């Protein structure tokens, strides 16, 4: 099997289309450019990482890690003392390791593994794209991925999604580097990478690389070759085995057991210590049962067709042009790039089809497609020679939409009361307005730079400037500033200050509240039934209850609200009913 990878183009090959000094400069300074992109990514992913309070699912990673540190039981994840084994243990261990850097179990520690994974993903993507194409495509791919809206978001959010992308890219890079010797000992590294990746979120660490590599190996010589071989009677199985020697070879008999052992070992230790197989059972339920027989998240089958434009903003506007260009290039007589194009397109479409066929769909499930989309867009923006007519038209349309969006985004610094009505008119002004105006002017200048002498490369530069500045403003300045209008953390800290005797007489009713910020040394009782709560109050001498305002009427006991999560004028009635309150129970009457 011929390798997908080509070495970086030699100066002799490129000199006809790129000036000698440009080629020499890019190749000679590759490491500096590579490092510069990683530094820019690190600033975007790490700056003010702990400035915002935890939100939503972040609380799971933070609280599980905190309780592991409290109990010293690192093989049994719990939230408020109750087992929560929906994900493997690897991502929680990384959060715990991050406390060595941050010095405490806090927001920065919970998010740091994701930020590091984001930086590594960009590095692996650039190395992969350079192996497939050239240095220009590699640098552009890294910039595109690093400045995509959802990639930045999840690189700054406590979760396991970006770690899955990083492992997927590491496995793909290892395969591309070694495809010319498919039966080599490198397959041990491949299965090790997949096993470690699967310890982050689940079996996707195995499934996605196997799917991408296996699918590519079958179509590496084109669909016609694949069709011919598949209808060739008894020889089809032999051909499939030969095409997938990276899997069907004697060394896999060593590599696969090693990978399975690495993945299963934490579950085996957990089962031995706790006497329960709940961990592996829940992982199988979340990864296998949910795929074929979904029990939640039943979004429409066309979800990912449009959601990718949100996840990869602003670059996804250029994706239709890139797809049209890539499919057109495959039919061209370009021997050097055919296999690389097939690998990238297989990466993209195999991932898209896999998640689309799943019965359970959520918008961010398809995040692993972003690296392939980044390479496709980068290839179109940096390729030599004219684009096909359809691609050229789609690129012009896409950049027109981006330019229009940049132009109208100045409305963000208009005081809300001038353009909104009702409660929304009371929204605060956009934070750091002077900074926003400066970044906006630079982005507009980038648009004029592209329009002055329009070309795909100038589109890349203009969009890259706007995307980076937009993400810097949004994630490093705006979101931390907006955190002042989120009340859960301050509510928890005020609760801790009020409960002088700790949480020993505190209970939750139909909520877990801000359990992480309460920092309780032991489980806080939780109740979902009024009768059970009343019985527990009498038996356990509970004195304080955290619940939501909407559930107050169900607690038919003498009580007074002592603290309430902050509300704001622009919030609706339903939002106010969801606010958490701390109530103090009145002492029973003395006989």
PDB file of C-alpha atoms in Angstrom, residues 22-313:
ATOM      1  CA  UNK A  22       9.212  32.516   0.028  1.00  0.00           C
ATOM      2  CA  UNK A  23       9.778  28.769  -0.100  1.00  0.00           C
ATOM      3  CA  UNK A  24      13.071  28.959   1.726  1.00  0.00           C
ATOM      4  CA  UNK A  25      11.656  31.285   4.377  1.00  0.00           C
ATOM      5  CA  UNK A  26       8.655  29.087   5.133  1.00  0.00           C
ATOM      6  CA  UNK A  27      10.574  25.822   5.284  1.00  0.00           C
ATOM      7  CA  UNK A  28      13.579  27.238   7.110  1.00  0.00           C
ATOM      8  CA  UNK A  29      11.382  28.945   9.686  1.00  0.00           C
ATOM      9  CA  UNK A  30       8.774  26.199   9.982  1.00  0.00           C
ATOM     10  CA  UNK A  31       9.518  25.573  13.644  1.00  0.00           C
ATOM     11  CA  UNK A  32       9.193  29.267  14.444  1.00  0.00           C
ATOM     12  CA  UNK A  33       5.839  29.556  12.665  1.00  0.00           C
ATOM     13  CA  UNK A  34       4.680  26.319  14.276  1.00  0.00           C
ATOM     14  CA  UNK A  35       5.656  27.637  17.715  1.00  0.00           C
ATOM     15  CA  UNK A  36       4.010  31.007  17.034  1.00  0.00           C
ATOM     16  CA  UNK A  37       0.669  29.352  16.250  1.00  0.00           C
ATOM     17  CA  UNK A  38       0.913  27.284  19.433  1.00  0.00           C
ATOM     18  CA  UNK A  39       1.720  30.348  21.537  1.00  0.00           C
ATOM     19  CA  UNK A  40      -1.257  32.199  20.063  1.00  0.00           C
ATOM     20  CA  UNK A  41      -3.414  29.144  20.774  1.00  0.00           C
ATOM     21  CA  UNK A  42      -2.133  28.957  24.346  1.00  0.00           C
ATOM     22  CA  UNK A  43      -3.057  32.607  24.928  1.00  0.00           C
ATOM     23  CA  UNK A  44      -6.543  31.986  23.567  1.00  0.00           C
ATOM     24  CA  UNK A  45      -7.094  28.784  25.552  1.00  0.00           C
ATOM     25  CA  UNK A  46      -5.414  29.676  28.852  1.00  0.00           C
ATOM     26  CA  UNK A  47      -5.738  33.411  29.450  1.00  0.00           C
ATOM     27  CA  UNK A  48      -7.976  34.080  32.477  1.00  0.00           C
ATOM     28  CA  UNK A  49      -8.971  30.421  32.445  1.00  0.00           C
ATOM     29  CA  UNK A  50     -10.248  30.477  36.026  1.00  0.00           C
ATOM     30  CA  UNK A  51     -11.930  33.891  35.876  1.00  0.00           C
ATOM     31  CA  UNK A  52     -15.416  32.453  35.356  1.00  0.00           C
ATOM     32  CA  UNK A  53     -17.434  30.367  37.780  1.00  0.00           C
ATOM     33  CA  UNK A  54     -18.270  26.805  36.803  1.00  0.00           C
ATOM     34  CA  UNK A  55     -21.406  26.321  34.774  1.00  0.00           C
ATOM     35  CA  UNK A  56     -23.554  23.348  33.759  1.00  0.00           C
ATOM     36  CA  UNK A  57     -21.702  20.083  33.256  1.00  0.00           C
ATOM     37  CA  UNK A  58     -18.397  21.586  34.413  1.00  0.00           C
ATOM     38  CA  UNK A  59     -19.570  21.011  37.955  1.00  0.00           C
ATOM     39  CA  UNK A  60     -19.398  17.240  37.422  1.00  0.00           C
ATOM     40  CA  UNK A  61     -15.696  17.202  36.585  1.00  0.00           C
ATOM     41  CA  UNK A  62     -14.825  19.636  39.358  1.00  0.00           C
ATOM     42  CA  UNK A  63     -16.933  17.976  42.055  1.00  0.00           C
ATOM     43  CA  UNK A  64     -15.879  14.424  41.211  1.00  0.00           C
ATOM     44  CA  UNK A  65     -12.225  15.438  41.355  1.00  0.00           C
ATOM     45  CA  UNK A  66     -12.796  17.336  44.618  1.00  0.00           C
ATOM     46  CA  UNK A  67     -14.466  14.341  46.243  1.00  0.00           C
ATOM     47  CA  UNK A  68     -11.677  12.034  45.067  1.00  0.00           C
ATOM     48  CA  UNK A  69      -9.212  14.341  46.798  1.00  0.00           C
ATOM     49  CA  UNK A  70     -11.348  14.392  49.958  1.00  0.00           C
ATOM     50  CA  UNK A  71     -11.916  10.626  50.154  1.00  0.00           C
ATOM     51  CA  UNK A  72      -8.600   9.540  48.560  1.00  0.00           C
ATOM     52  CA  UNK A  73     -10.631   7.060  46.495  1.00  0.00           C
ATOM     53  CA  UNK A  74      -9.436   7.683  42.957  1.00  0.00           C
ATOM     54  CA  UNK A  75     -11.218   4.706  41.384  1.00  0.00           C
ATOM     55  CA  UNK A  76     -14.826   5.493  42.321  1.00  0.00           C
ATOM     56  CA  UNK A  77     -16.219   8.806  41.011  1.00  0.00           C
ATOM     57  CA  UNK A  78     -18.974  10.340  43.125  1.00  0.00           C
ATOM     58  CA  UNK A  79     -21.032  13.510  43.195  1.00  0.00           C
ATOM     59  CA  UNK A  80     -22.207  14.403  46.668  1.00  0.00           C
ATOM     60  CA  UNK A  81     -21.243  10.912  47.801  1.00  0.00           C
ATOM     61  CA  UNK A  82     -23.289   9.093  45.158  1.00  0.00           C
ATOM     62  CA  UNK A  83     -21.569   7.139  42.386  1.00  0.00           C
ATOM     63  CA  UNK A  84     -21.361   8.844  38.995  1.00  0.00           C
ATOM     64  CA  UNK A  85     -19.530   6.544  36.598  1.00  0.00           C
ATOM     65  CA  UNK A  86     -21.004   7.759  33.291  1.00  0.00           C
ATOM     66  CA  UNK A  87     -17.504   8.593  32.050  1.00  0.00           C
ATOM     67  CA  UNK A  88     -14.190   6.739  32.508  1.00  0.00           C
ATOM     68  CA  UNK A  89     -11.694   7.888  35.107  1.00  0.00           C
ATOM     69  CA  UNK A  90      -8.974   9.439  32.958  1.00  0.00           C
ATOM     70  CA  UNK A  91     -10.413  12.942  32.642  1.00  0.00           C
ATOM     71  CA  UNK A  92     -10.954  13.190  36.420  1.00  0.00           C
ATOM     72  CA  UNK A  93      -7.374  12.138  37.090  1.00  0.00           C
ATOM     73  CA  UNK A  94      -6.146  14.906  34.793  1.00  0.00           C
ATOM     74  CA  UNK A  95      -8.152  17.457  36.769  1.00  0.00           C
ATOM     75  CA  UNK A  96      -6.584  16.165  39.981  1.00  0.00           C
ATOM     76  CA  UNK A  97      -3.108  16.394  38.416  1.00  0.00           C
ATOM     77  CA  UNK A  98      -3.880  20.000  37.438  1.00  0.00           C
ATOM     78  CA  UNK A  99      -4.209  20.950  41.095  1.00  0.00           C
ATOM     79  CA  UNK A 100      -0.434  20.514  41.340  1.00  0.00           C
ATOM     80  CA  UNK A 101      -0.179  23.441  38.904  1.00  0.00           C
ATOM     81  CA  UNK A 102      -2.972  25.650  40.256  1.00  0.00           C
ATOM     82  CA  UNK A 103      -2.330  24.865  43.913  1.00  0.00           C
ATOM     83  CA  UNK A 104      -5.990  24.163  44.658  1.00  0.00           C
ATOM     84  CA  UNK A 105      -9.072  22.416  43.322  1.00  0.00           C
ATOM     85  CA  UNK A 106     -10.646  25.366  41.539  1.00  0.00           C
ATOM     86  CA  UNK A 107     -12.060  26.461  38.186  1.00  0.00           C
ATOM     87  CA  UNK A 108      -8.637  26.724  36.564  1.00  0.00           C
ATOM     88  CA  UNK A 109      -7.714  23.194  37.650  1.00  0.00           C
ATOM     89  CA  UNK A 110     -10.975  21.809  36.257  1.00  0.00           C
ATOM     90  CA  UNK A 111     -10.357  23.444  32.874  1.00  0.00           C
ATOM     91  CA  UNK A 112      -6.593  23.179  32.504  1.00  0.00           C
ATOM     92  CA  UNK A 113      -6.581  19.623  31.025  1.00  0.00           C
ATOM     93  CA  UNK A 114      -8.928  20.799  28.267  1.00  0.00           C
ATOM     94  CA  UNK A 115      -6.775  23.844  27.526  1.00  0.00           C
ATOM     95  CA  UNK A 116      -3.649  21.684  27.248  1.00  0.00           C
ATOM     96  CA  UNK A 117      -5.549  19.185  25.086  1.00  0.00           C
ATOM     97  CA  UNK A 118      -6.602  22.048  22.802  1.00  0.00           C
ATOM     98  CA  UNK A 119      -2.999  23.172  22.330  1.00  0.00           C
ATOM     99  CA  UNK A 120      -1.858  19.606  21.639  1.00  0.00           C
ATOM    100  CA  UNK A 121      -4.706  19.091  19.158  1.00  0.00           C
ATOM    101  CA  UNK A 122      -3.597  22.135  17.177  1.00  0.00           C
ATOM    102  CA  UNK A 123       0.000  20.860  17.215  1.00  0.00           C
ATOM    103  CA  UNK A 124      -0.983  17.370  16.034  1.00  0.00           C
ATOM    104  CA  UNK A 125      -3.238  18.818  13.332  1.00  0.00           C
ATOM    105  CA  UNK A 126      -0.439  20.969  11.919  1.00  0.00           C
ATOM    106  CA  UNK A 127       1.933  17.998  11.875  1.00  0.00           C
ATOM    107  CA  UNK A 128      -0.712  15.859  10.176  1.00  0.00           C
ATOM    108  CA  UNK A 129      -1.568  18.497   7.550  1.00  0.00           C
ATOM    109  CA  UNK A 130       2.117  19.097   6.805  1.00  0.00           C
ATOM    110  CA  UNK A 131       2.568  15.368   6.344  1.00  0.00           C
ATOM    111  CA  UNK A 132      -0.412  15.221   4.003  1.00  0.00           C
ATOM    112  CA  UNK A 133       0.231  18.461   2.093  1.00  0.00           C
ATOM    113  CA  UNK A 134       2.704  21.228   2.902  1.00  0.00           C
ATOM    114  CA  UNK A 135       3.701  23.793   5.507  1.00  0.00           C
ATOM    115  CA  UNK A 136       1.282  26.478   4.354  1.00  0.00           C
ATOM    116  CA  UNK A 137      -1.683  24.153   4.616  1.00  0.00           C
ATOM    117  CA  UNK A 138      -0.441  22.980   7.999  1.00  0.00           C
ATOM    118  CA  UNK A 139      -0.186  26.475   9.479  1.00  0.00           C
ATOM    119  CA  UNK A 140      -3.551  27.499   8.071  1.00  0.00           C
ATOM    120  CA  UNK A 141      -5.172  24.319   9.432  1.00  0.00           C
ATOM    121  CA  UNK A 142      -3.848  25.022  12.910  1.00  0.00           C
ATOM    122  CA  UNK A 143      -5.069  28.614  12.870  1.00  0.00           C
ATOM    123  CA  UNK A 144      -8.512  27.596  11.606  1.00  0.00           C
ATOM    124  CA  UNK A 145      -9.007  24.936  14.274  1.00  0.00           C
ATOM    125  CA  UNK A 146      -7.586  27.116  17.053  1.00  0.00           C
ATOM    126  CA  UNK A 147      -9.980  29.995  16.255  1.00  0.00           C
ATOM    127  CA  UNK A 148     -13.175  28.000  15.636  1.00  0.00           C
ATOM    128  CA  UNK A 149     -15.905  29.041  18.068  1.00  0.00           C
ATOM    129  CA  UNK A 150     -16.735  25.687  19.655  1.00  0.00           C
ATOM    130  CA  UNK A 151     -13.136  24.478  19.719  1.00  0.00           C
ATOM    131  CA  UNK A 152     -12.149  27.486  21.815  1.00  0.00           C
ATOM    132  CA  UNK A 153     -15.259  27.053  23.937  1.00  0.00           C
ATOM    133  CA  UNK A 154     -14.568  23.424  24.802  1.00  0.00           C
ATOM    134  CA  UNK A 155     -10.835  24.063  25.203  1.00  0.00           C
ATOM    135  CA  UNK A 156     -11.822  26.455  28.002  1.00  0.00           C
ATOM    136  CA  UNK A 157     -14.550  24.239  29.485  1.00  0.00           C
ATOM    137  CA  UNK A 158     -14.149  21.352  31.899  1.00  0.00           C
ATOM    138  CA  UNK A 159     -15.149  18.318  29.815  1.00  0.00           C
ATOM    139  CA  UNK A 160     -13.562  15.457  27.884  1.00  0.00           C
ATOM    140  CA  UNK A 161     -14.478  16.410  24.319  1.00  0.00           C
ATOM    141  CA  UNK A 162     -11.262  18.132  23.254  1.00  0.00           C
ATOM    142  CA  UNK A 163      -9.202  15.286  24.716  1.00  0.00           C
ATOM    143  CA  UNK A 164     -11.066  12.950  22.330  1.00  0.00           C
ATOM    144  CA  UNK A 165     -10.105  15.181  19.381  1.00  0.00           C
ATOM    145  CA  UNK A 166      -6.480  15.231  20.533  1.00  0.00           C
ATOM    146  CA  UNK A 167      -6.311  11.444  20.756  1.00  0.00           C
ATOM    147  CA  UNK A 168      -8.035  11.062  17.390  1.00  0.00           C
ATOM    148  CA  UNK A 169      -5.432  13.327  15.775  1.00  0.00           C
ATOM    149  CA  UNK A 170      -2.513  11.600  17.521  1.00  0.00           C
ATOM    150  CA  UNK A 171      -3.703   8.223  16.225  1.00  0.00           C
ATOM    151  CA  UNK A 172      -4.218   9.587  12.688  1.00  0.00           C
ATOM    152  CA  UNK A 173      -0.783  11.194  12.673  1.00  0.00           C
ATOM    153  CA  UNK A 174       0.881   7.971  13.808  1.00  0.00           C
ATOM    154  CA  UNK A 175      -0.890   6.035  11.056  1.00  0.00           C
ATOM    155  CA  UNK A 176      -0.013   8.523   8.327  1.00  0.00           C
ATOM    156  CA  UNK A 177       3.640   8.538   9.364  1.00  0.00           C
ATOM    157  CA  UNK A 178       3.837   4.734   9.254  1.00  0.00           C
ATOM    158  CA  UNK A 179       1.414   3.668   6.568  1.00  0.00           C
ATOM    159  CA  UNK A 180       4.256   2.506   4.336  1.00  0.00           C
ATOM    160  CA  UNK A 181       5.028  -0.215   6.914  1.00  0.00           C
ATOM    161  CA  UNK A 182       1.544  -1.236   8.071  1.00  0.00           C
ATOM    162  CA  UNK A 183       2.710  -4.296  10.011  1.00  0.00           C
ATOM    163  CA  UNK A 184       5.346  -2.480  12.077  1.00  0.00           C
ATOM    164  CA  UNK A 185       5.598  -2.341  15.854  1.00  0.00           C
ATOM    165  CA  UNK A 186       4.156   1.190  15.752  1.00  0.00           C
ATOM    166  CA  UNK A 187       0.710  -0.439  15.996  1.00  0.00           C
ATOM    167  CA  UNK A 188       1.377  -0.900  19.723  1.00  0.00           C
ATOM    168  CA  UNK A 189       1.614   2.871  19.984  1.00  0.00           C
ATOM    169  CA  UNK A 190      -1.603   3.205  17.989  1.00  0.00           C
ATOM    170  CA  UNK A 191      -3.585   0.931  20.312  1.00  0.00           C
ATOM    171  CA  UNK A 192      -2.049   2.599  23.352  1.00  0.00           C
ATOM    172  CA  UNK A 193      -3.123   6.038  22.113  1.00  0.00           C
ATOM    173  CA  UNK A 194      -6.645   4.776  21.441  1.00  0.00           C
ATOM    174  CA  UNK A 195      -6.859   3.161  24.891  1.00  0.00           C
ATOM    175  CA  UNK A 196      -5.692   6.300  26.701  1.00  0.00           C
ATOM    176  CA  UNK A 197      -8.076   8.447  24.630  1.00  0.00           C
ATOM    177  CA  UNK A 198     -10.963   6.128  25.478  1.00  0.00           C
ATOM    178  CA  UNK A 199     -10.180   6.637  29.166  1.00  0.00           C
ATOM    179  CA  UNK A 200     -11.122  10.299  28.704  1.00  0.00           C
ATOM    180  CA  UNK A 201     -14.727  10.073  27.499  1.00  0.00           C
ATOM    181  CA  UNK A 202     -15.476   6.564  26.304  1.00  0.00           C
ATOM    182  CA  UNK A 203     -15.095   4.105  23.463  1.00  0.00           C
ATOM    183  CA  UNK A 204     -14.931   6.847  20.826  1.00  0.00           C
ATOM    184  CA  UNK A 205     -11.183   6.776  21.390  1.00  0.00           C
ATOM    185  CA  UNK A 206     -11.152   3.343  19.743  1.00  0.00           C
ATOM    186  CA  UNK A 207     -14.068   3.724  17.329  1.00  0.00           C
ATOM    187  CA  UNK A 208     -13.153   6.936  15.512  1.00  0.00           C
ATOM    188  CA  UNK A 209      -9.511   6.133  14.607  1.00  0.00           C
ATOM    189  CA  UNK A 210     -10.422   2.569  13.552  1.00  0.00           C
ATOM    190  CA  UNK A 211     -13.331   3.917  11.474  1.00  0.00           C
ATOM    191  CA  UNK A 212     -11.253   6.624   9.794  1.00  0.00           C
ATOM    192  CA  UNK A 213      -8.168   4.512   9.128  1.00  0.00           C
ATOM    193  CA  UNK A 214     -10.148   1.440   8.043  1.00  0.00           C
ATOM    194  CA  UNK A 215     -12.412   3.430   5.729  1.00  0.00           C
ATOM    195  CA  UNK A 216      -9.482   5.242   4.179  1.00  0.00           C
ATOM    196  CA  UNK A 217      -7.544   2.062   3.515  1.00  0.00           C
ATOM    197  CA  UNK A 218     -10.516   0.747   1.534  1.00  0.00           C
ATOM    198  CA  UNK A 219     -10.872   3.860  -0.648  1.00  0.00           C
ATOM    199  CA  UNK A 220      -7.209   4.860  -0.894  1.00  0.00           C
ATOM    200  CA  UNK A 221      -7.096   3.954  -4.599  1.00  0.00           C
ATOM    201  CA  UNK A 222     -10.544   5.343  -5.370  1.00  0.00           C
ATOM    202  CA  UNK A 223     -14.143   4.214  -5.396  1.00  0.00           C
ATOM    203  CA  UNK A 224     -13.797   2.441  -8.729  1.00  0.00           C
ATOM    204  CA  UNK A 225     -11.021   0.247  -7.359  1.00  0.00           C
ATOM    205  CA  UNK A 226     -13.065  -0.441  -4.226  1.00  0.00           C
ATOM    206  CA  UNK A 227     -16.147  -1.398  -6.241  1.00  0.00           C
ATOM    207  CA  UNK A 228     -14.163  -3.641  -8.546  1.00  0.00           C
ATOM    208  CA  UNK A 229     -12.542  -5.470  -5.647  1.00  0.00           C
ATOM    209  CA  UNK A 230     -15.775  -5.924  -3.718  1.00  0.00           C
ATOM    210  CA  UNK A 231     -17.533  -7.631  -6.608  1.00  0.00           C
ATOM    211  CA  UNK A 232     -14.509  -9.808  -7.320  1.00  0.00           C
ATOM    212  CA  UNK A 233     -15.989 -12.894  -5.654  1.00  0.00           C
ATOM    213  CA  UNK A 234     -13.847 -14.855  -3.182  1.00  0.00           C
ATOM    214  CA  UNK A 235     -10.899 -12.462  -3.508  1.00  0.00           C
ATOM    215  CA  UNK A 236     -12.749  -9.594  -1.837  1.00  0.00           C
ATOM    216  CA  UNK A 237     -11.959 -10.753   1.711  1.00  0.00           C
ATOM    217  CA  UNK A 238      -8.281 -11.248   0.919  1.00  0.00           C
ATOM    218  CA  UNK A 239      -8.169  -7.778  -0.612  1.00  0.00           C
ATOM    219  CA  UNK A 240      -9.796  -6.152   2.432  1.00  0.00           C
ATOM    220  CA  UNK A 241      -7.321  -7.904   4.727  1.00  0.00           C
ATOM    221  CA  UNK A 242      -4.405  -6.815   2.575  1.00  0.00           C
ATOM    222  CA  UNK A 243      -5.605  -3.222   2.500  1.00  0.00           C
ATOM    223  CA  UNK A 244      -5.883  -3.219   6.298  1.00  0.00           C
ATOM    224  CA  UNK A 245      -2.557  -4.786   7.202  1.00  0.00           C
ATOM    225  CA  UNK A 246      -2.230  -2.201   9.983  1.00  0.00           C
ATOM    226  CA  UNK A 247      -4.951  -4.224  11.735  1.00  0.00           C
ATOM    227  CA  UNK A 248      -4.581  -7.749  10.319  1.00  0.00           C
ATOM    228  CA  UNK A 249      -0.978  -8.554  11.148  1.00  0.00           C
ATOM    229  CA  UNK A 250       0.851 -10.640  13.789  1.00  0.00           C
ATOM    230  CA  UNK A 251       1.902  -7.602  15.823  1.00  0.00           C
ATOM    231  CA  UNK A 252      -1.744  -6.731  16.406  1.00  0.00           C
ATOM    232  CA  UNK A 253      -1.917  -9.908  18.506  1.00  0.00           C
ATOM    233  CA  UNK A 254       0.350  -8.043  20.919  1.00  0.00           C
ATOM    234  CA  UNK A 255      -0.936  -4.491  20.369  1.00  0.00           C
ATOM    235  CA  UNK A 256      -4.666  -5.157  20.810  1.00  0.00           C
ATOM    236  CA  UNK A 257      -4.374  -6.947  24.183  1.00  0.00           C
ATOM    237  CA  UNK A 258      -2.104  -4.144  25.413  1.00  0.00           C
ATOM    238  CA  UNK A 259      -4.668  -1.529  24.375  1.00  0.00           C
ATOM    239  CA  UNK A 260      -7.563  -3.452  25.925  1.00  0.00           C
ATOM    240  CA  UNK A 261      -5.580  -3.983  29.129  1.00  0.00           C
ATOM    241  CA  UNK A 262      -4.719  -0.284  29.440  1.00  0.00           C
ATOM    242  CA  UNK A 263      -8.353   0.644  28.941  1.00  0.00           C
ATOM    243  CA  UNK A 264      -9.854  -1.995  31.220  1.00  0.00           C
ATOM    244  CA  UNK A 265      -7.319  -1.825  34.080  1.00  0.00           C
ATOM    245  CA  UNK A 266      -8.933   1.138  35.927  1.00  0.00           C
ATOM    246  CA  UNK A 267     -12.348  -0.533  35.734  1.00  0.00           C
ATOM    247  CA  UNK A 268     -10.909  -3.796  37.048  1.00  0.00           C
ATOM    248  CA  UNK A 269      -9.251  -2.015  39.980  1.00  0.00           C
ATOM    249  CA  UNK A 270     -12.441  -0.089  40.686  1.00  0.00           C
ATOM    250  CA  UNK A 271     -14.495  -3.295  40.604  1.00  0.00           C
ATOM    251  CA  UNK A 272     -12.052  -5.031  42.945  1.00  0.00           C
ATOM    252  CA  UNK A 273     -12.013  -2.171  45.465  1.00  0.00           C
ATOM    253  CA  UNK A 274     -15.742  -1.459  45.448  1.00  0.00           C
ATOM    254  CA  UNK A 275     -17.163  -4.885  44.647  1.00  0.00           C
ATOM    255  CA  UNK A 276     -19.206  -3.445  41.779  1.00  0.00           C
ATOM    256  CA  UNK A 277     -19.080  -3.644  37.980  1.00  0.00           C
ATOM    257  CA  UNK A 278     -21.148  -0.470  37.679  1.00  0.00           C
ATOM    258  CA  UNK A 279     -18.326   1.470  36.029  1.00  0.00           C
ATOM    259  CA  UNK A 280     -17.911  -0.650  32.911  1.00  0.00           C
ATOM    260  CA  UNK A 281     -21.681  -1.235  32.728  1.00  0.00           C
ATOM    261  CA  UNK A 282     -22.431   2.504  32.633  1.00  0.00           C
ATOM    262  CA  UNK A 283     -19.715   3.167  30.060  1.00  0.00           C
ATOM    263  CA  UNK A 284     -21.179   0.479  27.804  1.00  0.00           C
ATOM    264  CA  UNK A 285     -24.638   1.955  28.302  1.00  0.00           C
ATOM    265  CA  UNK A 286     -23.427   5.464  27.447  1.00  0.00           C
ATOM    266  CA  UNK A 287     -21.374   4.380  24.420  1.00  0.00           C
ATOM    267  CA  UNK A 288     -23.067   1.325  22.925  1.00  0.00           C
ATOM    268  CA  UNK A 289     -26.680   1.213  24.092  1.00  0.00           C
ATOM    269  CA  UNK A 290     -27.147   4.952  23.540  1.00  0.00           C
ATOM    270  CA  UNK A 291     -25.872   4.668  19.935  1.00  0.00           C
ATOM    271  CA  UNK A 292     -28.289   1.935  18.871  1.00  0.00           C
ATOM    272  CA  UNK A 293     -31.165   2.401  21.343  1.00  0.00           C
ATOM    273  CA  UNK A 294     -31.090   6.020  22.477  1.00  0.00           C
ATOM    274  CA  UNK A 295     -32.804   6.858  25.732  1.00  0.00           C
ATOM    275  CA  UNK A 296     -32.319  10.632  25.420  1.00  0.00           C
ATOM    276  CA  UNK A 297     -30.959  13.367  23.123  1.00  0.00           C
ATOM    277  CA  UNK A 298     -33.140  12.351  20.185  1.00  0.00           C
ATOM    278  CA  UNK A 299     -32.400  15.260  17.882  1.00  0.00           C
ATOM    279  CA  UNK A 300     -33.393  15.193  14.165  1.00  0.00           C
ATOM    280  CA  UNK A 301     -31.200  13.232  11.763  1.00  0.00           C
ATOM    281  CA  UNK A 302     -30.272  16.420   9.873  1.00  0.00           C
ATOM    282  CA  UNK A 303     -28.942  18.121  13.042  1.00  0.00           C
ATOM    283  CA  UNK A 304     -25.291  18.083  12.027  1.00  0.00           C
ATOM    284  CA  UNK A 305     -25.957  19.479   8.548  1.00  0.00           C
ATOM    285  CA  UNK A 306     -26.565  22.908  10.009  1.00  0.00           C
ATOM    286  CA  UNK A 307     -25.025  22.725  13.483  1.00  0.00           C
ATOM    287  CA  UNK A 308     -21.499  22.552  12.065  1.00  0.00           C
ATOM    288  CA  UNK A 309     -21.915  26.159  10.935  1.00  0.00           C
ATOM    289  CA  UNK A 310     -22.381  27.145  14.558  1.00  0.00           C
ATOM    290  CA  UNK A 311     -19.650  24.916  15.948  1.00  0.00           C
ATOM    291  CA  UNK A 312     -17.004  26.060  13.466  1.00  0.00           C
ATOM    292  CA  UNK A 313     -17.932  29.733  13.154  1.00  0.00           C
TER     293      UNK A 313
END
